[in-house]
Tab-separated table of C-alpha atoms in Angstrom:
chain	number	residue	atom	x	y	z
P	1	MET	CA	84.109	78.828	77.206
P	2	ALA	CA	86.835	80.499	75.155
P	3	ASN	CA	85.851	83.229	72.728
P	4	ASN	CA	86.685	81.956	69.233
P	5	LEU	CA	85.498	85.066	67.378
P	6	LYS	CA	88.379	86.892	65.692
P	7	SER	CA	88.831	90.049	63.689
P	8	THR	CA	91.600	91.365	61.497
P	9	VAL	CA	93.420	94.506	62.641
P	10	ARG	CA	95.822	96.346	60.348
P	11	LEU	CA	99.204	97.358	61.744
P	12	THR	CA	101.038	100.526	60.749
P	13	HIS	CA	104.333	101.999	61.909
P	14	ARG	CA	104.182	105.077	64.133
P	15	ASN	CA	107.699	105.981	63.017
P	16	PRO	CA	108.202	104.882	59.383
P	17	LYS	CA	111.836	106.034	59.543
P	18	ARG	CA	112.488	103.479	62.298
P	19	PRO	CA	110.168	100.593	61.440
P	20	ILE	CA	109.912	97.365	63.372
P	21	LYS	CA	111.535	94.711	61.231
P	22	GLY	CA	109.223	91.777	60.734
P	23	LEU	CA	106.060	93.661	61.719
P	24	PRO	CA	103.178	91.889	59.964
P	25	ALA	CA	100.699	93.897	57.910
P	26	SER	CA	97.865	92.689	60.127
P	27	VAL	CA	97.022	90.338	63.002
P	28	GLU	CA	94.022	88.249	63.905
P	29	LEU	CA	92.807	89.234	67.367
P	30	ALA	CA	90.252	87.399	69.450
P	31	ASP	CA	87.139	89.381	70.234
P	32	ASP	CA	88.114	89.543	73.904
P	33	ALA	CA	91.839	90.216	73.331
P	34	THR	CA	93.330	92.849	75.634
P	35	VAL	CA	95.923	95.456	74.748
P	36	GLU	CA	98.528	93.272	76.459
P	37	ASP	CA	97.353	90.229	74.469
P	38	ALA	CA	97.815	92.237	71.274
P	39	LYS	CA	101.325	93.285	72.324
P	40	ILE	CA	102.300	89.685	73.040
P	41	LEU	CA	100.946	88.476	69.693
P	42	ILE	CA	102.541	91.298	67.697
P	43	ALA	CA	105.894	90.831	69.452
P	44	ARG	CA	105.826	87.094	68.736
P	45	GLN	CA	105.047	87.578	65.045
P	46	ALA	CA	107.559	90.430	64.674
P	47	GLY	CA	110.324	88.506	66.413
P	48	VAL	CA	110.592	90.955	69.344
P	49	LYS	CA	111.668	89.098	72.500
P	50	ASP	CA	110.180	91.491	75.081
P	51	PHE	CA	106.537	92.306	74.332
P	52	ASN	CA	106.789	95.335	76.632
P	53	ARG	CA	108.829	97.029	73.909
P	54	ILE	CA	105.703	97.136	71.733
P	55	GLY	CA	103.848	100.436	72.029
P	56	LEU	CA	100.287	100.542	70.695
P	57	TYR	CA	98.503	103.748	69.699
P	58	ASP	CA	95.004	104.768	68.676
P	59	ALA	CA	94.968	105.359	64.908
P	60	VAL	CA	92.576	108.318	65.265
P	61	SER	CA	93.667	110.181	68.412
P	62	LYS	CA	97.296	108.987	68.175
P	63	GLU	CA	97.235	108.503	71.946
P	64	THR	CA	98.919	105.511	73.538
P	65	LEU	CA	96.716	102.653	74.702
P	66	LYS	CA	97.745	102.818	78.362
P	67	ASN	CA	95.377	100.304	79.925
P	68	ARG	CA	96.997	96.970	79.176
P	69	LYS	CA	93.935	95.080	80.469
P	70	ALA	CA	91.415	96.950	78.294
P	71	ARG	CA	89.864	95.031	75.392
P	72	VAL	CA	91.219	96.188	72.061
P	73	ARG	CA	87.757	96.210	70.489
P	74	ASP	CA	86.582	98.695	73.140
P	75	GLU	CA	89.110	101.308	72.034
P	76	ALA	CA	87.185	103.846	69.964
P	77	GLY	CA	89.856	104.451	67.330
P	78	VAL	CA	90.488	100.751	66.810
P	79	ALA	CA	86.781	99.996	66.516
P	80	LYS	CA	86.389	102.738	63.925
P	81	THR	CA	89.414	102.039	61.747
P	82	ALA	CA	90.321	98.399	62.527
P	83	GLU	CA	93.887	99.653	62.786
P	84	LEU	CA	96.629	99.781	65.408
P	85	VAL	CA	99.645	102.067	65.244
P	86	VAL	CA	102.786	100.327	66.509
P	87	LYS	CA	106.155	101.570	67.782
P	88	ASP	CA	109.235	99.904	69.222
P	89	LEU	CA	109.706	101.635	72.592
P	90	GLY	CA	113.230	100.301	73.011
P	91	PRO	CA	114.708	98.353	75.942
P	92	GLN	CA	112.407	98.338	78.966
P	93	ILE	CA	112.786	98.287	82.735
P	94	ALA	CA	110.164	97.348	85.328
P	95	TRP	CA	108.470	100.270	87.076
P	96	ARG	CA	109.079	98.666	90.456
P	97	THR	CA	112.814	98.562	89.700
P	98	VAL	CA	112.739	102.212	88.621
P	99	TYR	CA	111.342	103.358	91.962
P	100	LEU	CA	113.695	101.150	93.961
P	101	VAL	CA	116.648	102.715	92.135
P	102	GLU	CA	115.285	106.263	92.510
P	103	TYR	CA	114.872	106.051	96.269
P	104	PHE	CA	118.190	104.300	96.803
P	105	GLY	CA	120.067	107.463	95.791
P	106	PRO	CA	119.035	109.627	98.778
P	107	ILE	CA	119.615	106.691	101.149
P	108	LEU	CA	123.132	106.313	99.744
P	109	PHE	CA	124.081	110.003	99.903
P	110	HIS	CA	122.602	110.563	103.356
P	111	LEU	CA	124.816	107.711	104.547
P	112	LEU	CA	127.894	108.661	102.529
P	113	ILE	CA	128.150	112.392	103.286
P	114	PRO	CA	128.225	111.989	107.092
P	115	LEU	CA	130.827	109.217	106.701
P	116	ILE	CA	133.196	111.271	104.533
P	117	ARG	CA	132.341	114.566	106.245
P	118	PRO	CA	135.853	115.111	107.705
P	119	TYR	CA	137.341	114.836	104.224
P	120	ILE	CA	135.004	116.995	102.125
P	121	TYR	CA	134.330	120.019	104.303
P	122	VAL	CA	138.020	120.869	104.752
P	123	VAL	CA	138.484	121.546	101.012
P	124	ALA	CA	137.128	124.215	98.683
P	125	PRO	CA	134.467	125.426	98.338
P	126	PHE	CA	133.757	124.538	101.988
P	127	ALA	CA	137.151	124.947	103.692
P	128	TYR	CA	136.002	124.496	107.291
P	129	LYS	CA	139.405	123.853	108.894
P	130	ASP	CA	138.040	122.582	112.202
P	131	GLU	CA	135.626	120.084	110.639
P	132	ILE	CA	137.396	117.007	112.001
P	133	GLU	CA	136.703	118.289	115.514
P	134	THR	CA	133.073	119.201	114.738
P	135	PRO	CA	130.774	116.165	114.978
P	136	LEU	CA	127.195	116.081	113.756
P	137	THR	CA	124.807	117.828	116.129
P	138	ARG	CA	121.682	116.278	117.624
P	139	VAL	CA	119.437	118.065	115.134
P	140	GLN	CA	121.581	116.888	112.220
P	141	TRP	CA	121.353	113.313	113.523
P	142	LEU	CA	117.586	113.789	113.824
P	143	LEU	CA	117.422	114.855	110.182
P	144	PHE	CA	119.625	111.902	109.263
P	145	GLY	CA	116.945	109.665	110.766
P	146	LEU	CA	114.037	111.524	109.163
P	147	PHE	CA	115.529	111.343	105.677
P	148	HIS	CA	116.245	107.638	105.990
P	149	LEU	CA	112.883	106.837	107.531
P	150	HIS	CA	111.143	108.531	104.610
P	151	TYR	CA	113.103	106.763	101.885
P	152	LEU	CA	113.154	103.363	103.570
P	153	LYS	CA	109.369	103.679	103.815
P	154	ARG	CA	109.310	104.465	100.102
P	155	GLU	CA	111.425	101.410	99.314
P	156	TYR	CA	109.149	99.183	101.399
P	157	GLU	CA	106.020	100.553	99.729
P	158	THR	CA	107.552	100.037	96.294
P	159	ALA	CA	108.480	96.445	97.054
P	160	PHE	CA	105.389	95.331	98.961
P	161	VAL	CA	102.503	97.842	98.727
P	162	HIS	CA	102.237	99.626	95.384
P	163	LYS	CA	100.464	98.006	92.429
P	164	PHE	CA	101.512	99.325	89.045
P	165	SER	CA	99.132	99.659	86.112
P	166	ALA	CA	102.011	99.535	83.613
P	167	ASN	CA	104.629	96.795	83.477
P	168	THR	CA	107.625	98.775	82.307
P	169	MET	CA	109.036	102.074	81.078
P	170	PRO	CA	111.847	102.792	78.572
P	171	ALA	CA	115.121	101.920	80.307
P	172	ARG	CA	116.805	105.101	79.037
P	173	ASN	CA	114.465	107.220	81.186
P	174	ILE	CA	115.783	105.849	84.476
P	175	VAL	CA	118.719	108.290	84.469
P	176	ARG	CA	116.395	111.273	84.016
P	177	ASN	CA	113.914	110.007	86.609
P	178	SER	CA	116.594	109.176	89.163
P	179	ALA	CA	118.541	112.440	88.804
P	180	PHE	CA	115.919	114.395	90.765
P	181	TYR	CA	116.176	112.124	93.804
P	182	TRP	CA	119.887	111.313	93.612
P	183	LEU	CA	121.184	114.833	92.924
P	184	ILE	CA	118.694	117.083	94.756
P	185	GLY	CA	117.047	114.968	97.453
P	186	GLY	CA	120.293	113.067	97.972
P	187	LEU	CA	123.560	114.868	97.212
P	188	LEU	CA	122.471	118.523	97.438
P	189	CYS	CA	120.344	118.150	100.571
P	190	ALA	CA	122.969	116.015	102.324
P	191	LEU	CA	125.814	118.452	101.563
P	192	ASP	CA	123.892	121.354	103.076
P	193	VAL	CA	122.139	119.652	105.996
P	194	TYR	CA	125.292	117.977	107.365
P	195	ALA	CA	127.641	120.951	106.814
P	196	PRO	CA	129.375	122.379	109.922
P	197	ASN	CA	127.819	125.806	109.366
P	198	SER	CA	124.391	124.426	108.450
P	199	LEU	CA	121.353	125.976	110.103
P	200	ALA	CA	120.689	122.447	111.314
P	201	ALA	CA	124.021	122.379	113.177
P	202	ARG	CA	122.518	122.840	116.637
P	203	ASP	CA	121.861	120.598	119.595
P	204	ALA	CA	118.763	122.039	121.249
P	205	LEU	CA	115.285	121.414	119.834
P	206	SER	CA	113.246	124.618	119.604
P	207	PRO	CA	109.419	124.856	119.585
P	208	LEU	CA	109.657	125.290	115.794
P	209	ASP	CA	111.529	121.983	115.560
P	210	CYS	CA	108.783	120.282	117.574
P	211	VAL	CA	106.164	121.663	115.182
P	212	GLY	CA	108.239	120.362	112.286
P	213	LEU	CA	108.528	116.949	113.885
P	214	ALA	CA	104.750	116.810	114.409
P	215	LEU	CA	104.128	117.770	110.769
P	216	TYR	CA	106.593	115.143	109.596
P	217	ALA	CA	104.946	112.413	111.673
P	218	ALA	CA	101.434	113.392	110.560
P	219	GLY	CA	102.486	113.644	106.914
P	220	GLU	CA	104.267	110.301	106.833
P	221	ALA	CA	101.411	108.543	108.639
P	222	GLY	CA	98.812	110.068	106.308
P	223	ASN	CA	100.873	109.246	103.228
P	224	TRP	CA	101.263	105.634	104.408
P	225	ALA	CA	97.502	105.293	105.046
P	226	VAL	CA	96.622	106.674	101.593
P	227	HIS	CA	99.101	104.415	99.812
P	228	ARG	CA	97.689	101.369	101.599
P	229	HIS	CA	94.164	102.405	100.628
P	230	LEU	CA	95.055	103.018	96.979
P	231	ALA	CA	96.728	99.604	96.794
P	232	SER	CA	93.565	97.976	98.161
P	233	LEU	CA	91.529	99.388	95.266
P	234	ARG	CA	93.359	97.308	92.667
P	235	ARG	CA	93.687	93.548	92.320
P	236	PRO	CA	97.223	92.136	91.926
P	237	GLY	CA	98.161	92.623	88.284
P	238	GLY	CA	95.017	94.683	87.648
P	239	THR	CA	94.665	98.101	86.042
P	240	GLU	CA	91.130	98.942	87.124
P	241	ARG	CA	90.293	102.373	88.555
P	242	ALA	CA	88.248	103.037	91.663
P	243	ILE	CA	87.164	106.160	93.479
P	244	PRO	CA	89.436	106.747	96.512
P	245	ASN	CA	87.675	107.023	99.865
P	246	CYS	CA	90.343	107.574	102.487
P	247	VAL	CA	91.768	110.187	104.797
P	248	GLY	CA	92.091	113.463	102.886
P	249	SER	CA	90.205	112.294	99.782
P	250	SER	CA	87.264	114.584	100.579
P	251	LEU	CA	89.626	117.564	100.339
P	252	VAL	CA	91.805	116.828	97.323
P	253	THR	CA	92.157	114.340	94.486
P	254	SER	CA	95.574	113.101	95.594
P	255	PRO	CA	95.845	113.184	99.397
P	256	ASN	CA	99.071	111.172	99.221
P	257	TYR	CA	100.717	114.193	97.585
P	258	MET	CA	99.156	116.510	100.167
P	259	PHE	CA	100.630	114.476	103.023
P	260	GLU	CA	103.963	114.296	101.198
P	261	VAL	CA	104.147	118.098	101.223
P	262	VAL	CA	103.109	118.195	104.894
P	263	ALA	CA	105.936	115.821	105.835
P	264	TRP	CA	108.560	117.771	103.884
P	265	THR	CA	107.315	121.054	105.339
P	266	GLY	CA	108.198	119.537	108.686
P	267	VAL	CA	111.712	118.747	107.418
P	268	ILE	CA	112.060	122.348	106.195
P	269	LEU	CA	111.141	123.710	109.624
P	270	ILE	CA	113.721	121.498	111.325
P	271	SER	CA	116.554	121.836	108.810
P	272	ARG	CA	116.005	125.477	107.746
P	273	SER	CA	117.763	124.328	104.577
P	274	TRP	CA	117.256	126.045	101.238
P	275	THR	CA	118.084	122.761	99.516
P	276	VAL	CA	115.069	121.027	101.067
P	277	VAL	CA	112.909	123.963	99.918
P	278	VAL	CA	114.220	123.524	96.363
P	279	PHE	CA	113.591	119.795	96.547
P	280	ILE	CA	109.967	119.999	97.668
P	281	CYS	CA	109.153	122.944	95.374
P	282	ALA	CA	110.409	120.954	92.382
P	283	GLY	CA	108.526	117.897	93.629
P	284	THR	CA	105.342	119.940	94.040
P	285	TYR	CA	105.637	121.084	90.432
P	286	PHE	CA	105.615	117.472	89.224
P	287	MET	CA	102.955	116.283	91.688
P	288	ARG	CA	100.698	119.155	90.633
P	289	ALA	CA	100.619	117.847	87.063
P	290	TRP	CA	100.141	114.226	88.178
P	291	SER	CA	97.266	115.130	90.514
P	292	ARG	CA	95.487	117.049	87.753
P	293	ASP	CA	95.901	114.102	85.406
P	294	LYS	CA	94.358	111.864	88.063
P	295	GLU	CA	91.399	114.214	88.540
P	296	ARG	CA	90.808	114.233	84.786
P	297	ALA	CA	91.027	110.441	84.618
P	298	LEU	CA	88.557	109.954	87.488
P	299	ARG	CA	86.051	112.345	85.902
P	300	ASN	CA	86.316	110.567	82.558
P	301	ALA	CA	86.028	107.115	84.112
P	302	PHE	CA	83.169	107.683	86.550
P	303	GLY	CA	81.273	110.752	85.337
P	304	ASP	CA	78.531	111.827	87.730
P	305	ARG	CA	79.427	109.065	90.199
P	306	TYR	CA	82.617	110.926	91.034
P	307	LYS	CA	82.431	114.028	93.204
P	308	LYS	CA	84.608	116.502	91.336
P	309	LYS	CA	87.384	118.187	93.294
P	310	ARG	CA	88.292	121.831	92.940
P	311	TYR	CA	91.704	121.241	94.448
P	312	THR	CA	93.750	118.249	93.356
P	313	MET	CA	96.671	118.405	95.773
P	314	LEU	CA	96.715	121.234	98.326
P	315	PRO	CA	93.409	122.628	99.710
P	316	GLY	CA	92.965	126.275	98.734
P	317	LEU	CA	96.122	126.322	96.598
P	318	ILE	CA	96.444	123.588	93.975
């Protein structure tokens, strides 16, 4: 039976200097209305075509209401003040599209640089005059495969495995988000790894390369297993949280990040490239913050039912 109980919630602008034209002073929300329901209703009444543009905030804490499936009446600030703070977030883009675009950059550059190699390494600042007669070595071809395997796996997971708690993000952020992968993981790493004088420009595999290959395989397999497990914890279209119980979860909060670092450590050992070191160090900086946010969220959501982790990403370090 549908819930016919309704309550009036006042609406105020988060940014009075850039108000939403047509925003009503208040809306009538059903007792069981979710944050997403409220966005849809507000967008309809304000004449905003894409409800994902509507950002809702707690009137007391000023924090965004992230869980789109949470009931509005269960939000503490809303219950206390009967008020929602509203902001137009601007044009939106689906999170799934964002990740597909991000990971396409490295795939593109790690294809492009080997193809145009005879034409770029014979000019400044490279100026390797014999480049046309210097083909990629076996180790460079191995790295070519490892880079593509990693990012094709990422594209597959984005398209078919991951379940996103948020529908969209501001479209303007895609350039910032993609720059890290396109410019560092893609262009910079490819230019160094496939260069004629690269430390990867060798044919024989050393014991260190074999160790790197083993780390890469273990890291990618572990990362894949964790991503599959995390996806299984959420229903399609759901935003619910659950306590992870998979390989590595007894050690750290985010074992997927741990295995990511393991895999890239393997690439570092094989490539000996400073660019790969820069890439994974920068990535670790971001993953460190995300893993700590996840630990905080799990503690808040499950309290004593959740076994708190001392390390959120790398055992003994982070």
